Amino acid sequence: MVYDRARTQTSAKKGFVGTLITHFTIMIIELRGVEFVNKGAELMMQAIIKKIREKFPEAILTMQIGAKTPKAKLLQNGIKIKFSSNRSNRIGAFIPGLIRRIAGYYLESEVNIVLDGSGFAFGDQWGATYASRRLGSKISKWHNEGKKVILLPQAFGPFNAAELKMVMKKIILNADLLFAREEESYRHLQNIATFQNIKQSPDFTNLINGKVPEGFDSETYQVAIIPNYKIVESKSANQDVYISFLKHAIDKTIAIGLKPYFLIHEGVKDHQVAKDVNSFLTQPLDIIVMEDPLEIKGIISTAKFIVCSRFHGVVSALSQGVPCVTTSWSHKYVMLLKEYDFHEGLVQDLINYETLNTLLFNLAQPSYRYQLCEKLLQKSKVQKEKSAQMWDEVFNVINNYKKHR
């Protein structure tokens, strides 16, 4: 379970230069639930990497290869490859360890710490099978092997299905720490089991700084429109209603003298929503697609305000003091706005435009916007302090593991 990195020494014994191996142990940490397609998930990945590199610079980070986590991308970010299936682990075990590690491959048995950064993967919407595949099927084995398993701040629940409750109880029993991202998720976990390993802490991407792309013109691009296809897939609204809502928000933003644009936070489906809305506009908007999630966060920081249906788009806005007109398909949006004391930023009825019109009118007023930005920055300071405390707890678990192994 512990990776031994080798130092080499030369020896002239027996008439040739030999290689003697000395060993010292290094933490091998597996990241789960993060990926490169959803820019919120990638932002979480970058936030995790940054904190781990700061605290444990020699730690080895590993992930499984997948459609959303291609090998080239992992290696580009300094992440090694963990064999995913039982078969690949059996085959990998026959390869001499030093050769395999030099090639950048690690066995599941070599992992010490599992950090799960799923944004929202455990609840009735996803079901018991999905929860089991994510963690439930292996977490008891990992616990018995002495691995430390930590679920970083994320949304949970609700858990109404009996089979899902059983899977979640197994996860809670065997995890070292679980962080609910907000109050409602915390209650959902407590309804399964009231254990001390269940904590509450806000989304931790609030601690990582964005970067504004060179040459970005915030006078040309003033109000970001960030769509989310899940508004339709989750049946929070049908496609026509959602597209009409976005069109109305854009028309109203232009009417009050501001310049909107589309900013894509996840892949092809969100991009298609933007194209669909553009097809109804007299003057289609520019659609900005950035590969780097830190640049997306940087662009959001320059906006006068944003209209957003993506959770981490909302976090990136509010945590940087940027007002946000928010649509919702899950309780996580409602609770996030509550944390920033900005309930009026939530538009739940996408058919009645009265709330939207009032909100956009207010946000167009510099004095109103300035006061709101100041309030959001004060709330952000509190949220960042909570995130720092969360990492302290995570590092305490890891350090205790290192002391006692």
Coordinates of C-alpha atoms in Angstrom, one line a residue, residues 62-247:
T62 CA -3.1 9.2 -9.4
M63 CA -6.4 8.9 -11.3
Q64 CA -8.0 6.3 -13.6
I65 CA -8.1 6.9 -17.3
G66 CA -11.6 7.5 -18.7
A67 CA -13.5 9.3 -21.4
K68 CA -13.4 12.5 -19.4
T69 CA -9.9 11.8 -17.9
P70 CA -7.7 11.0 -20.9
K71 CA -4.2 9.9 -20.3
A72 CA -2.6 12.9 -22.0
K73 CA -4.5 15.3 -19.9
L74 CA -3.7 13.5 -16.7
L75 CA 0.0 13.5 -17.4
Q76 CA -0.1 17.1 -18.5
N77 CA -1.3 18.0 -15.0
G78 CA 1.3 15.8 -13.3
I79 CA -1.2 13.0 -12.4
K80 CA 0.0 9.4 -12.7
I81 CA -2.2 6.6 -14.0
K82 CA -3.9 4.2 -11.6
F83 CA -5.0 0.8 -13.0
S84 CA -8.8 0.8 -12.9
S85 CA -10.0 -2.8 -13.3
N86 CA -9.2 -5.9 -11.3
R87 CA -7.8 -7.5 -14.4
S88 CA -5.4 -4.5 -15.2
N89 CA -4.3 -4.5 -11.5
R90 CA -3.5 -8.3 -11.7
I91 CA -1.6 -7.8 -14.9
G92 CA 0.2 -4.7 -13.5
A93 CA 1.3 -6.6 -10.5
F94 CA 3.5 -8.8 -12.7
I95 CA 5.4 -5.8 -14.0
P96 CA 8.5 -5.0 -11.8
G97 CA 7.4 -2.1 -9.5
L98 CA 10.3 0.3 -10.4
I99 CA 9.7 -0.1 -14.1
R100 CA 6.0 0.3 -13.8
R101 CA 6.3 3.5 -11.7
I102 CA 8.9 5.0 -14.0
A103 CA 6.3 4.5 -16.7
G104 CA 3.8 6.3 -14.5
Y105 CA 1.4 3.5 -13.5
Y106 CA 0.3 2.5 -10.0
L107 CA -1.7 -0.4 -8.6
E108 CA -4.8 0.2 -6.5
S109 CA -3.1 -1.6 -3.6
E110 CA -0.4 1.1 -3.6
V111 CA -2.9 3.9 -2.9
N112 CA -2.8 5.3 0.7
I113 CA -5.4 8.1 0.5
V114 CA -8.6 8.5 -1.6
L115 CA -10.0 12.0 -2.1
D116 CA -13.4 12.1 -3.6
G117 CA -14.3 15.4 -5.2
S118 CA -17.7 14.5 -6.8
G119 CA -19.7 17.7 -7.0
F120 CA -23.1 15.9 -6.8
A121 CA -23.1 12.1 -7.3
F122 CA -24.9 10.7 -4.3
G123 CA -28.7 11.1 -4.1
D124 CA -32.0 9.8 -5.5
Q125 CA -31.3 11.5 -8.8
W126 CA -28.4 9.2 -9.4
G127 CA -29.5 6.1 -7.6
A128 CA -27.9 3.2 -5.6
T129 CA -26.1 1.6 -8.6
Y130 CA -24.3 4.8 -9.4
A131 CA -23.4 5.4 -5.7
S132 CA -22.1 1.9 -5.4
R133 CA -20.0 2.2 -8.6
R134 CA -18.6 5.5 -7.3
L135 CA -17.6 4.4 -3.8
G136 CA -19.9 1.9 -2.2
S137 CA -18.6 -1.3 -3.8
K138 CA -15.0 -0.8 -2.7
I139 CA -15.0 1.5 0.4
S140 CA -15.3 -1.4 2.9
K141 CA -12.3 -3.1 1.4
W142 CA -10.3 0.1 1.4
H143 CA -11.1 0.7 5.0
N144 CA -10.0 -2.8 6.0
E145 CA -6.8 -2.2 4.1
G146 CA -6.1 0.9 6.1
K147 CA -6.6 3.5 3.4
K148 CA -8.0 6.8 4.4
V149 CA -11.1 7.9 2.4
I150 CA -12.2 11.5 2.5
L151 CA -15.3 12.9 0.6
L152 CA -14.5 16.6 0.0
P153 CA -17.3 19.1 0.1
Q154 CA -20.1 18.2 -2.2
A155 CA -23.9 18.0 -2.4
F156 CA -25.7 15.0 -1.0
G157 CA -29.2 13.6 -1.1
P158 CA -32.0 13.3 -0.8
F159 CA -31.9 9.5 0.0
N160 CA -35.4 8.1 -0.1
A161 CA -34.8 4.8 -1.9
A162 CA -34.1 1.9 0.6
E163 CA -31.2 0.4 -1.5
L164 CA -29.5 3.8 -1.8
K165 CA -29.8 4.3 2.0
M166 CA -27.9 1.0 2.5
V167 CA -25.1 2.1 0.1
M168 CA -24.8 5.5 1.8
K169 CA -24.7 3.9 5.3
K170 CA -21.8 1.8 4.1
I171 CA -20.0 4.8 2.7
I172 CA -20.5 6.8 5.9
L173 CA -19.4 3.9 8.1
N174 CA -16.2 3.4 6.2
A175 CA -15.2 7.0 5.2
D176 CA -12.8 8.9 7.5
L177 CA -14.4 12.3 6.7
L178 CA -17.5 13.4 4.7
F179 CA -18.1 17.1 4.0
A180 CA -21.6 18.2 3.1
R181 CA -21.4 21.4 1.1
E182 CA -24.4 23.0 2.7
E183 CA -27.0 22.6 5.4
E184 CA -29.5 20.5 3.5
S185 CA -26.9 18.0 2.3
Y186 CA -25.7 17.7 5.9
R187 CA -29.2 16.9 7.1
H188 CA -29.6 14.2 4.4
L189 CA -26.4 12.5 5.6
Q190 CA -27.4 12.8 9.3
N191 CA -30.7 11.1 8.5
I192 CA -28.7 8.1 7.4
A193 CA -26.3 8.0 10.3
T194 CA -25.3 10.6 13.0
F195 CA -21.5 10.0 13.1
Q196 CA -18.8 12.5 14.0
N197 CA -17.1 12.0 10.6
I198 CA -19.9 14.0 8.9
K199 CA -18.9 17.6 8.6
Q200 CA -20.2 20.7 6.8
S201 CA -18.0 23.0 4.7
P202 CA -18.6 25.1 1.6
D203 CA -17.3 24.5 -1.9
F204 CA -13.5 24.7 -1.8
T205 CA -13.0 26.2 -5.2
N206 CA -13.5 29.6 -3.5
L207 CA -9.8 29.4 -2.4
I208 CA -8.3 29.1 -5.9
N209 CA -7.6 32.3 -7.9
G210 CA -8.7 32.7 -11.5
K211 CA -6.6 34.3 -14.2
V212 CA -8.0 36.7 -16.9
P213 CA -6.9 35.7 -20.4
E214 CA -4.5 38.0 -22.0
G215 CA -6.3 40.5 -24.3
F216 CA -9.8 39.8 -22.8
D217 CA -11.9 43.0 -23.2
S218 CA -14.3 43.4 -20.3
E219 CA -15.9 46.4 -21.9
T220 CA -16.9 44.4 -24.9
Y221 CA -17.9 41.5 -22.8
Q222 CA -19.8 42.8 -19.7
V223 CA -22.4 40.2 -18.7
A224 CA -21.7 36.5 -18.9
I225 CA -24.6 34.1 -19.8
I226 CA -23.6 30.6 -18.6
P227 CA -26.2 28.0 -19.7
N228 CA -26.7 24.4 -18.4
Y229 CA -28.4 21.7 -20.4
K230 CA -29.3 19.9 -17.1
I231 CA -32.0 22.5 -16.5
V232 CA -33.8 20.7 -19.3
E233 CA -32.6 17.1 -18.6
S234 CA -33.6 17.4 -14.9
K235 CA -37.1 18.5 -16.0
S236 CA -36.8 21.7 -14.0
A237 CA -38.0 23.3 -17.2
N238 CA -38.7 22.2 -20.7
Q239 CA -36.3 23.2 -23.5
D240 CA -38.6 25.9 -25.0
V241 CA -39.1 27.5 -21.6
Y242 CA -35.4 27.6 -20.8
I243 CA -34.4 28.9 -24.1
S244 CA -37.1 31.6 -24.0
F245 CA -35.9 32.5 -20.5
L246 CA -32.3 33.0 -21.6
K247 CA -33.4 34.9 -24.7

